[in-house]
Short mmCIF file of C-alpha atoms in Angstrom, two decimals:
data_model
loop_
_atom_site.label_atom_id
_atom_site.label_comp_id
_atom_site.label_asym_id
_atom_site.label_seq_id
_atom_site.Cartn_x
_atom_site.Cartn_y
_atom_site.Cartn_z
CA MET A 295 91.32 144.16 100.55
CA LYS A 296 88.34 142.16 100.78
CA THR A 297 85.93 142.26 97.14
CA THR A 298 83.66 139.87 98.41
CA ARG A 299 81.40 138.76 101.76
CA ARG A 300 79.05 136.40 102.47
CA GLU A 301 75.93 137.00 104.96
CA TYR A 302 73.40 135.06 107.00
CA ILE A 303 69.79 135.62 105.73
CA PRO A 304 67.10 136.03 108.70
CA PHE A 305 64.39 137.43 106.77
CA SER A 306 60.99 135.85 106.85
CA PHE A 307 59.77 134.36 103.30
CA TYR A 308 57.15 137.23 102.64
CA ASP A 309 59.31 140.28 103.95
CA HIS A 310 60.40 141.83 100.80
CA THR A 311 60.41 145.05 102.38
CA GLY A 312 63.10 144.16 105.02
CA MET A 313 65.22 142.74 102.51
CA GLU A 314 65.14 145.95 100.49
CA LYS A 315 66.21 147.81 103.41
CA HIS A 316 68.83 146.19 104.21
CA LEU A 317 70.18 145.60 100.42
CA GLU A 318 70.02 149.42 100.48
CA LYS A 319 71.51 149.90 103.52
CA MET A 320 74.50 147.34 102.61
CA ALA A 321 74.80 149.58 99.39
CA ARG A 322 75.57 152.90 101.18
CA LYS A 323 78.20 150.66 102.84
CA GLY A 324 79.83 149.52 99.30
CA TRP A 325 78.30 146.13 98.76
CA MET A 326 76.36 144.78 96.24
CA VAL A 327 74.29 141.82 95.95
CA GLU A 328 75.53 139.52 93.65
CA GLU A 329 74.36 135.57 94.58
CA LEU A 330 72.02 134.13 96.46
CA SER A 331 71.56 130.90 98.32
CA ASN A 332 69.14 129.44 100.69
CA THR A 333 70.72 130.99 104.14
CA THR A 334 73.47 133.16 102.87
CA TRP A 335 73.91 136.07 100.18
CA ARG A 336 77.02 137.25 98.75
CA TYR A 337 78.23 140.48 98.39
CA ARG A 338 80.76 142.63 95.68
CA LYS A 339 82.76 145.28 96.72
CA ILE A 340 81.20 148.67 95.30
CA GLU A 341 81.94 152.30 95.45
CA PRO A 342 79.33 153.20 98.23
CA LYS A 343 76.14 154.72 96.93
CA LYS A 344 72.30 155.37 97.48
CA LEU A 345 70.40 153.00 95.36
CA HIS A 346 66.72 151.38 95.46
CA PHE A 347 66.11 147.84 95.48
CA SER A 348 62.87 145.85 94.99
CA VAL A 349 62.77 142.03 95.52
CA SER A 350 60.41 140.20 93.54
CA PHE A 351 59.03 136.60 93.39
CA ASP A 352 57.81 134.21 90.73
CA THR A 353 56.08 131.27 92.59
CA ARG A 354 56.20 129.12 88.81
CA ALA A 355 59.32 129.10 88.81
CA SER A 356 61.78 126.67 90.88
CA ASP A 357 65.01 126.87 92.57
CA PHE A 358 66.32 123.60 90.12
CA GLU A 359 65.60 125.26 86.76
CA PRO A 360 69.11 125.99 85.21
CA GLU A 361 68.24 129.18 84.05
CA PRO A 362 65.58 132.05 84.18
CA THR A 363 61.99 130.76 82.79
CA GLU A 364 60.66 132.86 79.82
CA GLU A 365 58.20 134.69 81.68
CA GLN A 366 61.26 135.52 83.96
CA MET A 367 62.88 136.72 81.17
CA ILE A 368 60.35 139.01 79.76
CA PHE A 369 59.45 140.47 83.10
CA GLN A 370 63.37 141.28 83.72
CA GLU A 371 63.58 143.13 79.95
CA PHE A 372 60.20 145.12 81.38
CA CYS A 373 62.42 145.90 84.46
CA GLN A 374 65.22 147.16 82.74
CA ARG A 375 63.25 149.41 80.29
CA SER A 376 61.72 150.87 83.32
CA GLY A 377 65.39 151.85 84.87
CA TRP A 378 65.23 148.66 87.20
CA LYS A 379 68.48 146.51 87.07
CA LEU A 380 68.98 142.67 87.92
CA ALA A 381 71.44 142.48 90.89
CA ALA A 382 70.79 138.77 91.50
CA ALA A 383 68.29 135.96 90.84
CA SER A 384 67.75 132.27 92.02
CA GLY A 385 64.59 130.23 91.43
CA ARG A 386 61.54 132.28 92.82
CA MET A 387 63.53 135.32 93.80
CA GLN A 388 64.48 138.40 91.62
CA ILE A 389 66.41 141.45 93.02
CA PHE A 390 66.76 144.52 91.31
CA TYR A 391 68.10 148.17 91.62
CA ASN A 392 67.34 151.71 90.49
CA GLU A 393 69.87 154.59 90.74
CA GLU A 394 66.95 156.75 90.16
CA GLU A 395 66.07 159.46 92.98
CA ASN A 396 62.56 158.43 92.98
CA PRO A 397 62.12 155.50 90.14
CA LEU A 398 59.05 154.35 89.64
CA PRO A 399 57.68 151.14 91.59
CA ILE A 400 58.05 147.79 89.71
CA GLN A 401 54.73 146.71 91.95
CA THR A 402 51.53 148.68 90.63
CA ASP A 403 49.38 146.63 91.75
CA PRO A 404 49.05 145.80 95.72
CA GLU A 405 46.13 143.28 95.32
CA MET A 406 48.63 141.38 92.80
CA GLU A 407 51.67 142.05 95.64
CA VAL A 408 49.06 140.61 97.97
CA GLN A 409 48.02 137.79 96.17
CA MET A 410 51.78 136.42 95.51
CA VAL A 411 52.89 136.76 99.06
CA GLY A 412 50.03 134.36 99.94
CA LYS A 413 51.15 132.01 97.42
CA LEU A 414 54.59 132.20 99.42
CA ALA A 415 52.83 131.23 102.15
CA LEU A 416 50.97 128.16 100.89
CA ARG A 417 54.43 126.95 100.08
CA ALA A 418 56.03 127.43 103.62
CA VAL A 419 52.81 126.16 105.21
CA PRO A 420 53.66 122.71 105.50
CA LEU A 421 57.42 123.14 107.08
CA TYR A 422 55.74 125.68 109.53
CA ALA A 423 52.98 122.85 110.25
CA ILE A 424 55.94 120.45 111.32
CA PHE A 425 57.87 123.00 113.49
CA LEU A 426 54.64 124.15 115.47
CA VAL A 427 53.42 120.54 115.92
CA LEU A 428 56.99 118.89 116.99
CA GLY A 429 57.62 121.84 118.58
CA PHE A 430 54.86 122.11 120.84
CA LEU A 431 55.16 118.23 121.88
CA ILE A 432 59.05 118.06 121.59
CA GLY A 433 59.55 121.70 123.35
CA GLY A 434 56.21 121.76 125.34
CA GLY A 435 56.95 118.32 126.83
CA TRP A 436 60.53 119.60 127.63
CA CYS A 437 59.10 122.59 130.01
CA ALA A 438 56.75 120.61 131.64
CA SER A 439 59.71 118.38 132.80
CA LEU A 440 61.26 121.18 133.79
CA VAL A 441 58.28 121.58 136.29
CA ASN A 442 57.50 117.70 136.84
CA THR A 443 60.80 115.99 137.19
CA PRO A 444 63.73 118.52 137.26
CA ILE A 445 66.19 116.41 138.46
CA LYS A 446 66.13 114.36 134.98
CA ALA A 447 65.55 117.38 132.78
CA LEU A 448 68.46 119.32 133.73
CA THR A 449 70.56 116.49 134.30
CA THR A 450 70.58 115.64 130.58
CA PRO A 451 71.88 117.78 128.41
CA GLY A 452 71.02 116.42 124.90
CA GLY A 453 67.34 116.76 126.45
CA VAL A 454 67.96 120.61 127.28
CA LEU A 455 69.59 121.35 123.57
CA LEU A 456 66.53 118.97 122.08
CA GLY A 457 64.38 120.71 124.05
CA LEU A 458 65.69 124.35 123.92
CA SER A 459 65.89 123.98 120.19
CA TRP A 460 62.27 122.86 119.44
CA LEU A 461 60.68 125.24 121.47
CA CYS A 462 62.58 127.80 120.37
CA LEU A 463 61.43 126.66 116.56
CA PHE A 464 57.86 126.55 118.09
CA VAL A 465 57.91 130.28 119.28
CA TYR A 466 59.41 131.56 116.03
CA SER A 467 57.17 129.69 113.93
CA ALA A 468 54.07 130.91 115.72
CA ALA A 469 55.51 134.50 115.72
CA ASP A 470 56.12 134.73 112.24
CA LEU A 471 52.60 133.18 110.88
CA ILE A 472 50.64 135.85 113.23
CA VAL A 473 52.74 138.26 111.93
CA TYR A 474 52.21 137.10 108.69
CA ASN A 475 48.52 136.87 109.26
CA THR A 476 48.09 140.20 110.42
CA TRP A 477 50.18 141.49 107.60
CA ARG A 478 47.83 140.17 105.12
CA HIS A 479 44.62 141.13 106.76
CA ARG A 480 45.68 144.55 107.01
CA ALA A 481 47.29 144.91 103.27
CA LEU A 482 44.12 143.53 102.02
CA ALA A 483 42.69 146.25 103.52
CA ALA A 484 45.14 148.55 102.51
CA ALA A 485 45.01 147.32 98.45
CA GLN A 486 41.03 148.14 98.91
CA ARG A 487 42.33 151.65 98.89
CA GLY A 488 44.96 151.36 96.35
CA GLU A 489 48.06 151.58 99.05
CA PHE A 490 51.01 148.96 99.68
CA LEU A 491 51.45 148.26 102.96
CA PRO A 492 55.61 147.22 103.84
CA THR A 493 55.83 143.79 105.31
CA ARG A 494 57.40 143.20 108.33
CA GLY A 495 58.93 140.08 109.55
CA GLY A 496 60.49 138.53 112.62
CA HIS A 497 64.13 138.66 111.57
CA GLU A 498 65.20 140.07 114.95
CA LEU A 499 63.43 136.64 116.69
CA VAL A 500 65.52 134.58 114.63
CA TYR A 501 68.52 136.15 116.05
CA VAL A 502 67.27 135.69 119.58
CA VAL A 503 66.70 131.90 118.62
CA LEU A 504 69.87 131.34 117.19
CA VAL A 505 71.53 132.69 120.52
CA VAL A 506 69.38 130.18 122.72
CA VAL A 507 70.62 127.34 120.52
CA ALA A 508 73.91 128.12 120.54
CA LEU A 509 73.99 128.35 124.63
CA GLY A 510 72.07 125.32 124.68
CA LEU A 511 74.70 123.68 122.54
CA VAL A 512 77.39 125.63 125.01
CA TYR A 513 75.40 124.15 127.56
CA TRP A 514 75.72 120.50 126.22
CA PHE A 515 78.71 120.58 125.45
CA ALA A 516 79.96 121.90 129.07
CA VAL A 517 77.85 119.97 130.92
CA GLU A 518 77.87 116.19 129.01
CA ARG A 519 79.84 113.43 131.35
CA ARG A 520 78.67 110.48 129.43
CA PRO A 521 81.39 108.84 127.13
CA GLY A 522 81.13 109.19 123.60
CA MET A 523 78.11 111.32 123.98
CA ARG A 524 80.25 114.20 122.55
CA LEU A 525 81.75 112.28 119.78
CA MET A 526 78.71 111.04 119.12
CA THR A 527 76.46 113.65 118.55
CA GLY A 528 79.05 115.82 116.85
CA GLY A 529 79.42 113.20 114.37
CA MET A 530 75.68 113.92 114.13
CA LEU A 531 75.52 117.42 113.57
CA LEU A 532 78.94 117.03 111.12
CA ALA A 533 76.56 114.29 109.41
CA TYR A 534 73.69 116.79 108.95
CA VAL A 535 76.49 119.83 107.22
CA VAL A 536 77.77 117.21 104.88
CA ILE A 537 74.20 116.35 103.81
CA TYR A 538 73.32 119.89 103.10
CA LEU A 539 76.68 121.13 101.45
CA ALA A 540 76.30 118.20 99.29
CA MET A 541 72.62 118.56 98.26
CA ASN A 542 73.47 121.88 97.63
CA GLY A 543 76.76 121.46 95.71
CA THR A 544 74.72 118.83 93.77
CA LYS A 545 71.86 121.26 92.63
CA ASN A 546 74.27 123.94 92.00
CA SER A 547 76.63 122.21 89.82
CA LEU A 548 73.89 120.71 88.14
CA LYS A 549 72.20 124.07 87.49
CA ARG A 550 75.57 125.29 86.03
CA LYS A 551 75.45 122.06 83.50
CA LYS A 552 72.12 123.45 82.15
CA VAL A 553 70.75 120.27 83.50
CA SER A 554 66.78 120.02 83.09
CA ALA A 555 64.61 120.90 86.74
CA GLY A 556 63.15 117.86 86.67
CA LEU A 557 66.69 115.68 86.57
CA ASN A 558 68.07 118.14 89.02
CA ARG A 559 65.94 117.88 91.61
CA ALA A 560 65.35 113.81 91.05
CA ALA A 561 69.63 113.99 91.46
CA THR A 562 69.82 115.87 94.43
CA LEU A 563 67.04 113.74 96.43
CA GLY A 564 68.93 110.90 95.61
CA VAL A 565 72.20 112.00 96.77
CA ASP A 566 70.26 113.34 99.87
CA ILE A 567 68.50 109.44 100.31
CA ILE A 568 71.71 108.13 99.69
CA LEU A 569 74.14 110.14 101.98
CA ALA A 570 71.40 110.18 104.57
CA ILE A 571 71.18 106.38 105.08
CA VAL A 572 75.12 105.90 105.04
CA LEU A 573 76.04 108.69 107.46
CA ILE A 574 73.56 108.35 110.01
CA GLY A 575 73.64 104.20 109.32
CA GLY A 576 77.29 104.65 109.72
CA ILE A 577 76.96 106.57 113.09
CA SER A 578 74.35 104.47 114.47
CA TRP A 579 76.71 101.38 114.10
CA LEU A 580 79.25 102.98 115.57
CA VAL A 581 77.45 103.81 118.28
CA PHE A 582 76.02 100.35 118.83
CA GLN A 583 79.31 98.78 118.92
CA GLY A 584 80.39 101.36 121.10
CA ILE A 585 77.56 100.15 123.64
CA THR A 586 78.87 96.52 122.81
CA ASN A 587 82.35 96.93 123.87
CA GLY A 588 81.35 99.67 126.36
CA THR A 589 83.24 102.56 125.56
CA PHE A 590 79.77 104.30 125.63
CA SER A 591 78.92 102.67 129.15
CA MET A 592 76.41 104.52 130.64
CA GLU A 593 78.13 103.41 134.15
CA GLU A 594 81.14 104.69 135.02
CA GLN A 595 83.43 102.85 137.66
CA LEU A 596 83.84 105.64 140.22
CA GLU A 597 84.03 105.60 143.71
CA ALA A 598 80.53 105.73 145.73
CA PRO A 599 80.31 107.53 149.04
CA LEU A 600 78.39 104.84 150.50
CA SER A 601 78.23 101.41 149.40
CA ALA A 602 76.80 98.30 151.30
CA SER A 603 79.74 96.98 152.65
CA ASP A 604 80.10 100.35 154.96
CA LEU A 605 76.82 98.96 156.64
CA THR A 606 76.63 95.28 155.81
CA GLY A 607 80.35 94.59 157.24
CA VAL A 608 80.77 92.14 153.64
CA ASP A 609 83.74 92.45 151.89
CA GLU A 610 83.42 94.89 148.89
CA GLU A 611 84.98 92.59 146.61
CA LYS A 612 82.09 91.07 146.72
CA TYR A 613 79.82 93.52 145.69
CA LEU A 614 79.14 94.98 142.43
CA THR A 615 79.14 98.91 142.86
CA THR A 616 78.12 101.28 139.89
CA VAL A 617 78.16 104.87 140.23
CA ASN A 618 76.30 106.86 137.51
CA VAL A 619 76.81 110.69 137.81
CA GLU A 620 75.66 113.88 136.01
CA MET A 621 77.01 116.94 137.23
CA THR A 622 75.44 120.57 135.69
CA PRO A 623 75.70 124.00 136.60
CA PHE A 624 71.90 123.80 138.32
CA LEU A 625 72.28 120.12 140.09
CA ASP A 626 74.60 117.17 140.26
CA ARG A 627 73.12 113.64 140.29
CA ARG A 628 75.12 110.15 141.71
CA VAL A 629 73.10 107.00 141.55
CA VAL A 630 74.65 104.18 142.97
CA GLN A 631 73.69 100.89 142.83
CA CYS A 632 75.52 98.33 144.79
CA ARG A 633 74.43 94.42 144.03
CA THR A 634 76.05 91.12 144.48
CA GLY A 635 78.61 90.41 142.06
CA PHE A 636 78.34 87.91 139.16
CA ASP A 637 80.96 85.70 140.48
CA GLN A 638 79.20 85.02 143.64
CA THR A 639 76.64 82.50 144.49
CA GLU A 640 75.08 83.31 147.74
CA LYS A 641 72.62 86.58 147.20
CA LEU A 642 74.13 89.66 149.02
CA PRO A 643 71.54 92.57 150.69
CA GLY A 644 71.95 95.36 148.17
CA MET A 645 71.01 98.65 148.46
CA LYS A 646 70.36 101.52 145.83
CA TYR A 647 70.72 105.20 146.14
CA THR A 648 70.04 108.90 144.48
CA LEU A 649 72.40 111.75 145.64
CA VAL A 650 71.12 114.59 144.39
CA LYS A 651 73.08 118.19 145.27
CA LEU A 652 72.02 121.41 144.70
CA TYR A 653 72.94 124.55 143.44
CA ALA A 654 70.05 126.43 142.55
CA PRO A 655 67.71 126.82 145.60
CA TRP A 656 64.59 127.53 143.74
CA ILE A 657 64.30 124.35 142.05
CA TYR A 658 64.74 122.21 145.44
CA ASP A 659 60.95 121.53 146.41
CA ALA A 660 60.27 120.23 142.82
CA CYS A 661 63.21 118.13 142.76
CA PHE A 662 62.06 116.72 146.09
CA ARG A 663 58.50 116.13 144.76
CA GLU A 664 60.17 114.74 141.80
CA LEU A 665 61.53 112.20 144.07
CA CYS A 666 58.68 111.43 146.11
CA ARG A 667 57.26 110.33 142.50
CA ASP A 668 59.79 108.43 141.52
CA THR A 669 58.76 104.93 142.40
CA VAL A 670 55.72 103.16 141.97
CA VAL A 671 54.62 99.84 142.61
CA GLU A 672 52.36 97.19 140.67
CA THR A 673 50.18 95.36 142.66
CA ALA A 674 48.49 93.32 139.73
CA SER A 675 50.16 92.69 136.49
CA HIS A 676 47.28 91.57 134.87
CA THR A 677 45.01 95.07 135.39
CA HIS A 678 46.42 98.19 134.46
CA GLU A 679 44.31 100.06 137.33
CA ASP A 680 45.78 97.92 140.38
CA ILE A 681 49.11 100.62 140.54
CA THR A 682 49.58 102.12 143.95
CA TYR A 683 51.77 105.21 144.08
CA LEU A 684 53.84 105.40 147.05
CA GLN A 685 53.80 107.34 149.87
CA TYR A 686 56.19 108.91 152.01
CA GLU A 687 55.85 110.00 155.20
CA ALA A 688 57.88 111.87 157.61
CA ILE A 689 59.81 110.46 160.34
CA ASP A 690 62.58 111.41 163.00
CA PRO A 691 65.59 112.66 161.24
CA ALA A 692 67.69 112.16 164.10
CA PRO A 693 69.32 108.29 163.45
CA TRP A 694 70.45 109.84 160.03
CA GLY A 695 71.84 113.22 161.38
CA ALA A 696 69.46 114.80 158.25
CA GLU A 697 67.54 118.17 158.72
CA GLN A 698 64.15 115.94 157.30
CA ALA A 699 63.53 112.12 156.70
CA TYR A 700 60.72 110.61 155.43
CA GLN A 701 60.10 106.65 154.85
CA PHE A 702 57.91 105.31 152.44
CA ASN A 703 54.55 103.88 153.37
CA LEU A 704 52.79 100.98 151.00
CA GLU A 705 49.45 100.76 152.32
CA GLY A 706 50.13 101.29 155.78
CA GLU A 707 53.43 99.30 156.05
CA PHE A 708 56.90 101.05 156.00
CA GLN A 709 59.41 99.87 153.82
CA GLN A 710 63.13 100.31 153.86
CA LYS A 711 63.22 103.23 151.27
CA TYR A 712 63.90 106.84 152.42
CA ILE A 713 64.36 110.33 151.65
CA LEU A 714 66.89 112.33 153.43
CA CYS A 715 66.75 115.97 153.18
CA TRP A 716 69.66 118.54 154.02
CA GLN A 717 69.96 122.53 152.96
CA ASN A 718 71.43 121.57 149.26
CA LYS A 719 71.19 118.00 149.29
CA LEU A 720 68.62 115.61 148.70
CA VAL A 721 69.09 111.40 149.20
CA GLN A 722 66.36 108.73 147.89
CA LEU A 723 67.74 105.44 149.58
CA GLU A 724 66.81 102.03 149.34
CA ALA A 725 67.89 98.82 150.87
CA ASP A 726 66.92 95.60 150.85
CA TRP A 727 67.08 94.60 154.52
CA ASN A 728 66.00 96.39 157.57
CA LEU A 729 68.32 99.25 158.46
CA THR A 730 69.30 99.56 162.09
CA THR A 731 69.83 102.85 164.08
CA GLN A 732 73.71 102.25 163.74
CA GLN A 733 73.51 101.79 160.16
CA MET A 734 71.50 104.69 159.71
CA ALA A 735 74.01 107.03 161.14
CA ALA A 736 76.62 105.56 159.27
CA ALA A 737 75.28 106.11 156.26
CA GLY A 738 73.85 109.31 157.11
CA GLU A 739 77.53 110.65 158.22
CA LYS A 740 78.94 109.75 154.63
CA LEU A 741 75.74 110.83 152.40
CA ALA A 742 76.02 114.44 154.49
CA GLY A 743 80.05 114.76 153.73
CA ALA A 744 79.63 113.52 149.45
#
């Protein structure tokens, strides 16, 4: 029979009421908390019983202290005489339990409780500020890209994972701070009446965040097609795990050896910095080597549905054709570029196009707008104001065999740049020469069947 277990702890930094209720529930199931860490609690098996728990914080203590401070020892002795036994302690947090049916509470001053939680909040503010700022910039930017550039946003799996993760951190941090400030305002009013107000954190939201991030990770793993990217991202995640385990292992090992808090903190920080430099630097070097030797090449040599030789009649071997493919549950994007081969002395007419195949009709219009905005021409390199945005005008789609067709108009002059539309497909095509009607028909036939 299993005698110990570990459990992830999602409670907010101030939600001692939620922690106490959870510990009481675990005791009724036959589990007593015995060890605390930053993210998990360890329990030992006991006879199921009804117990009362009290979570106390000492903001003067440190997670690096090798043993309880003198103030904590005095406080623990006081609790012991009051019937409260120490279950587990780590740094600032101490957890006590009482077997009496209606025990006297440890905390008797509601104003002091609010002040204690307020001190914890001040220590958490810098981290929450980072989450809010980066979450707003990265997560908010990703949401904006879903509206403005859905093709690029949805075909970049790493961007989806990063955007979702930071968006969730922003939502959680904002919600947790709102809940805390609401509680603090009400708790101060209750304290004036001599009453305690139970805390209520956002631990339910933590599970939602974890599920969303997990889904983003699954999406990234299923969708990513670029060579080496899974290996690189997996290496980065593994590096973070190694750094985290090494930091906690160093801290706990030095605490067991009774090393002073200052020396422990310095040593743990040193291990963190050295490992970060070695692991992240090593992964970056491997990525650079992979890009240099072509292992991580973003352009896969795949068969293009339409090549320049199909239209010009020039031997295909004289062209260098590259194909970049991104496949997602929402859309597929294929970017093809046909240009003169490196071994050719004569420049050949080139062509490039982006083919977007849609599986979600609700993003069709947004993808079309993105293709229309995707081209910008600088009319004067010496002034930052003289930039002309290209305008696409509707033309007869019959030569292409498309449902709709648009041609790019630059200051009243039509260019060889087109957007072709089918029911579930969009193509943006640009050629270096004036396409004939026969070439348009041939291109449209191949692209429609791609």
